[in-house]
Tab-separated table of C-alpha atoms in Angstrom:
chain	number	residue	atom	x	y	z
A	1	MET	CA	-0.300	0.107	-0.029
A	2	LYS	CA	3.026	2.340	0.780
A	3	ILE	CA	4.469	1.629	-1.887
A	4	ARG	CA	1.428	2.841	-4.221
A	5	VAL	CA	0.944	5.589	-2.623
A	6	LEU	CA	4.554	6.486	-3.140
A	7	THR	CA	4.291	5.609	-6.576
A	8	ILE	CA	1.314	7.884	-7.213
A	9	LEU	CA	3.098	10.687	-5.098
A	10	PHE	CA	6.262	10.263	-7.477
A	11	LEU	CA	4.219	10.251	-10.955
A	12	ALA	CA	1.850	13.565	-9.555
A	13	PHE	CA	5.517	15.044	-8.998
A	14	LEU	CA	6.663	14.315	-12.482
A	15	SER	CA	3.280	15.588	-14.085
A	16	CYS	CA	3.391	18.937	-12.202
A	17	LYS	CA	7.260	19.360	-12.965
A	18	ASN	CA	6.611	18.479	-16.692
A	19	ALA	CA	3.548	20.951	-16.771
A	20	THR	CA	5.793	23.723	-15.229
A	21	GLU	CA	8.581	23.192	-17.574
A	22	LYS	CA	6.248	23.492	-20.730
A	23	GLU	CA	4.527	27.035	-19.239
A	24	THR	CA	8.039	28.323	-18.792
A	25	GLU	CA	8.703	27.175	-22.545
A	26	GLN	CA	5.598	29.007	-23.580
A	27	ILE	CA	6.370	31.972	-21.703
A	28	GLN	CA	9.779	31.761	-23.314
A	29	ILE	CA	8.619	31.498	-26.929
A	30	VAL	CA	5.832	34.271	-26.738
A	31	THR	CA	8.356	36.444	-24.885
A	32	ASP	CA	10.742	35.782	-28.134
A	33	SER	CA	8.179	36.029	-30.641
A	34	THR	CA	7.387	39.688	-28.814
A	35	GLU	CA	10.736	40.872	-29.108
A	36	PHE	CA	11.042	39.678	-32.837
A	37	LYS	CA	8.110	41.257	-33.585
A	38	THR	CA	9.354	44.356	-32.249
A	39	ALA	CA	12.629	43.997	-34.023
A	40	GLU	CA	11.062	43.530	-37.210
A	41	LYS	CA	9.005	46.892	-36.864
A	42	GLN	CA	12.394	48.825	-36.092
A	43	ILE	CA	13.731	47.117	-39.215
A	44	GLU	CA	10.532	48.367	-41.354
A	45	LYS	CA	10.991	51.730	-39.908
A	46	ILE	CA	14.527	51.847	-41.033
A	47	LYS	CA	14.553	50.442	-44.598
A	48	PRO	CA	11.956	52.724	-46.159
A	49	GLU	CA	14.040	55.711	-44.936
A	50	LEU	CA	17.159	54.195	-46.561
A	51	GLU	CA	15.294	53.420	-49.701
A	52	PHE	CA	13.837	56.753	-50.531
A	53	GLN	CA	17.294	58.219	-49.773
A	54	LYS	CA	18.600	55.872	-52.369
A	55	ILE	CA	15.678	57.150	-54.741
A	56	SER	CA	16.597	60.680	-53.941
A	57	GLU	CA	20.101	60.022	-54.810
A	58	THR	CA	19.267	58.534	-57.919
A	59	ILE	CA	17.189	61.662	-59.104
A	60	LYS	CA	19.968	63.771	-58.175
A	61	THR	CA	22.511	61.760	-60.026
A	62	ASN	CA	20.203	61.366	-63.135
A	63	PHE	CA	18.870	64.915	-63.266
A	64	GLY	CA	21.629	66.893	-61.782
A	65	ILE	CA	19.105	68.335	-59.235
A	66	GLU	CA	20.735	69.788	-56.352
A	67	ASN	CA	19.640	69.522	-52.532
A	68	PRO	CA	16.030	67.859	-53.541
A	69	LYS	CA	13.746	69.196	-50.761
A	70	LEU	CA	10.520	67.443	-50.687
A	71	LYS	CA	7.558	70.243	-50.771
A	72	GLU	CA	3.466	69.505	-49.980
A	73	VAL	CA	1.608	68.673	-53.596
A	74	PHE	CA	-0.630	71.484	-54.874
A	75	LYS	CA	-4.159	70.368	-54.096
A	76	PRO	CA	-5.289	70.620	-57.614
A	77	TRP	CA	-2.746	67.628	-58.114
A	78	LYS	CA	-4.099	65.750	-55.471
A	79	THR	CA	-7.709	66.066	-56.524
A	80	GLU	CA	-6.817	64.690	-59.796
A	81	TYR	CA	-4.943	61.785	-58.506
A	82	TYR	CA	-7.452	60.737	-55.688
A	83	LYS	CA	-10.157	60.528	-58.876
A	84	LEU	CA	-8.175	56.773	-59.379
A	85	ILE	CA	-6.068	56.056	-56.603
A	86	ASP	CA	-7.335	55.704	-53.225
A	87	SER	CA	-6.402	58.613	-50.915
A	88	THR	CA	-6.702	56.624	-47.693
A	89	LYS	CA	-3.679	54.182	-48.760
A	90	VAL	CA	-1.371	57.424	-49.347
A	91	LYS	CA	0.831	57.875	-46.361
A	92	SER	CA	2.413	60.929	-47.862
A	93	PHE	CA	1.923	63.039	-51.542
A	94	LYS	CA	5.134	65.191	-52.106
A	95	HIS	CA	6.700	66.999	-54.903
A	96	TYR	CA	10.257	68.444	-55.705
A	97	SER	CA	11.362	69.905	-59.066
A	98	GLU	CA	9.237	67.845	-61.705
A	99	PHE	CA	8.795	64.965	-59.376
A	100	LEU	CA	5.632	63.800	-57.859
A	101	ILE	CA	6.344	61.580	-54.874
A	102	ILE	CA	3.598	58.958	-53.464
A	103	GLU	CA	4.314	56.911	-50.818
A	104	PHE	CA	2.197	54.314	-49.434
A	105	GLU	CA	1.521	52.532	-46.176
A	106	ASN	CA	3.196	49.261	-47.586
A	107	GLN	CA	4.490	47.835	-50.760
A	108	THR	CA	0.915	45.968	-51.207
A	109	ASP	CA	-1.041	49.566	-51.113
A	110	SER	CA	1.363	50.611	-54.102
A	111	ASP	CA	1.179	47.464	-56.166
A	112	ILE	CA	-2.456	47.691	-56.139
A	113	GLU	CA	-2.699	51.599	-56.643
A	114	PHE	CA	-0.159	51.655	-59.171
A	115	LYS	CA	-2.244	48.503	-61.269
A	116	LYS	CA	-5.078	51.208	-61.277
A	117	ILE	CA	-2.621	53.850	-63.211
A	118	LYS	CA	-1.414	50.770	-65.542
A	119	THR	CA	-4.823	49.512	-66.302
A	120	ILE	CA	-5.540	52.972	-67.953
A	121	ALA	CA	-2.267	53.273	-69.459
A	122	GLU	CA	-3.239	49.723	-71.214
A	123	LYS	CA	-6.731	50.594	-71.929
A	124	SER	CA	-5.030	53.733	-73.855
A	125	LEU	CA	-3.158	51.567	-76.220
A	126	LYS	CA	-6.300	50.974	-78.401
A	127	ASP	CA	-8.377	54.089	-77.658
A	128	LYS	CA	-6.464	57.483	-76.340
A	129	LYS	CA	-10.200	58.705	-75.283
A	130	GLU	CA	-9.509	56.587	-72.103
A	131	LEU	CA	-6.831	59.204	-71.078
A	132	PHE	CA	-9.177	62.069	-71.339
A	133	ASP	CA	-11.051	61.992	-67.780
A	134	TYR	CA	-7.322	61.596	-66.144
A	135	TYR	CA	-5.895	64.438	-67.671
A	136	GLY	CA	-4.012	65.785	-64.880
A	137	ILE	CA	-2.760	62.145	-64.149
A	138	PHE	CA	-1.768	61.464	-67.958
A	139	SER	CA	-0.009	64.939	-68.265
A	140	LYS	CA	-0.515	66.010	-72.215
A	141	GLY	CA	3.233	66.898	-72.209
A	142	GLY	CA	4.234	63.329	-71.257
A	143	ILE	CA	4.908	61.610	-67.826
A	144	SER	CA	6.459	58.507	-66.407
A	145	PHE	CA	5.618	56.776	-63.553
A	146	ASN	CA	8.103	54.306	-62.101
A	147	LYS	CA	6.887	52.280	-59.182
A	148	VAL	CA	9.350	51.161	-56.486
A	149	ASP	CA	8.777	49.153	-53.159
A	150	LYS	CA	5.974	51.442	-51.485
A	151	TRP	CA	6.578	54.710	-53.788
A	152	ILE	CA	5.056	55.655	-57.223
A	153	ILE	CA	7.550	58.331	-58.495
A	154	ALA	CA	5.905	60.550	-61.209
A	155	HIS	CA	8.236	62.373	-63.528
A	156	LEU	CA	6.569	65.099	-65.586
A	157	LEU	CA	8.336	65.289	-68.889
A	158	ARG	CA	7.414	68.111	-71.605
A	159	CYS	CA	6.609	68.522	-75.426
A	160	ASN	CA	9.683	70.215	-76.094
A	161	MET	CA	12.033	67.720	-74.837
A	162	TYR	CA	15.007	66.348	-76.772
A	163	PRO	CA	15.686	62.820	-77.425
A	164	LYS	CA	18.458	62.473	-74.801
A	165	ASP	CA	16.286	63.942	-72.190
A	166	TYR	CA	14.086	60.829	-73.058
A	167	ASP	CA	17.271	58.871	-72.589
A	168	ILE	CA	17.957	60.370	-69.426
A	169	ASP	CA	14.247	59.360	-68.277
A	170	LYS	CA	14.607	55.783	-69.474
A	171	LYS	CA	18.082	55.559	-67.510
A	172	PHE	CA	16.550	56.694	-64.597
A	173	THR	CA	13.782	53.878	-64.703
A	174	SER	CA	17.122	51.706	-65.263
A	175	GLU	CA	18.522	52.803	-62.234
A	176	LEU	CA	15.545	52.141	-59.991
A	177	GLU	CA	15.086	48.644	-61.652
A	178	LYS	CA	18.662	47.738	-60.002
A	179	PHE	CA	17.310	48.153	-56.524
A	180	ASP	CA	16.310	45.271	-54.266
A	181	SER	CA	12.629	46.050	-54.924
A	182	GLU	CA	9.718	45.532	-56.894
A	183	THR	CA	9.647	47.927	-59.717
A	184	ASP	CA	7.055	48.735	-62.526
A	185	TRP	CA	6.919	51.452	-64.762
A	186	ILE	CA	4.857	53.357	-67.807
A	187	ARG	CA	5.846	56.470	-69.876
A	188	SER	CA	3.887	58.758	-72.152
A	189	TYR	CA	5.338	61.100	-74.470
A	190	CYS	CA	4.356	64.278	-76.044
A	191	GLY	CA	0.554	64.358	-76.909
A	192	TRP	CA	-0.245	60.870	-75.665
A	193	GLY	CA	1.193	60.303	-79.053
A	194	LYS	CA	3.196	57.269	-77.695
A	195	MET	CA	2.803	55.212	-74.412
A	196	GLU	CA	5.596	52.574	-73.345
A	197	ILE	CA	4.253	49.880	-70.663
A	198	LYS	CA	6.305	47.770	-69.011
């Protein structure tokens, strides 16, 4: 009888010990995953700033713009763009020189919103009238759109550009494609005479 009681007590002790060890393990896993998520968020915060700095440097290098400073975009531009893209997903909409910089909350949002612009461009290949409702987005003087990571960068072109100016714009797109990020692009020429789509 004593042996049976001792055996039961011993087994009960072992099961309590195992339960305590499992609880400690679970607490450790929860703590570790929380720390991992915190570190992940910090990395996310750092990466976009570094990425835009690279974009900014590429603009400076290709177009010879010294000390580009982002400014608030004019309301008419916002009104035109928000006819097509979802303003609630836009984190920042700025401009400098002949560039419009639209920053989204994440890359998924920029992909979705860029696809809306690309769809209109693709439809215009069959019928230029598709662009009429989006005159403020697809500038009659020409425009190139580059999507890189969580940004859409629009470069306003002009009708009096020389072929070398278009080559500089194409080089800019090529430089962005070298980044370790998802990229896409569209380019329209003066008078919507020609549309290039990746």
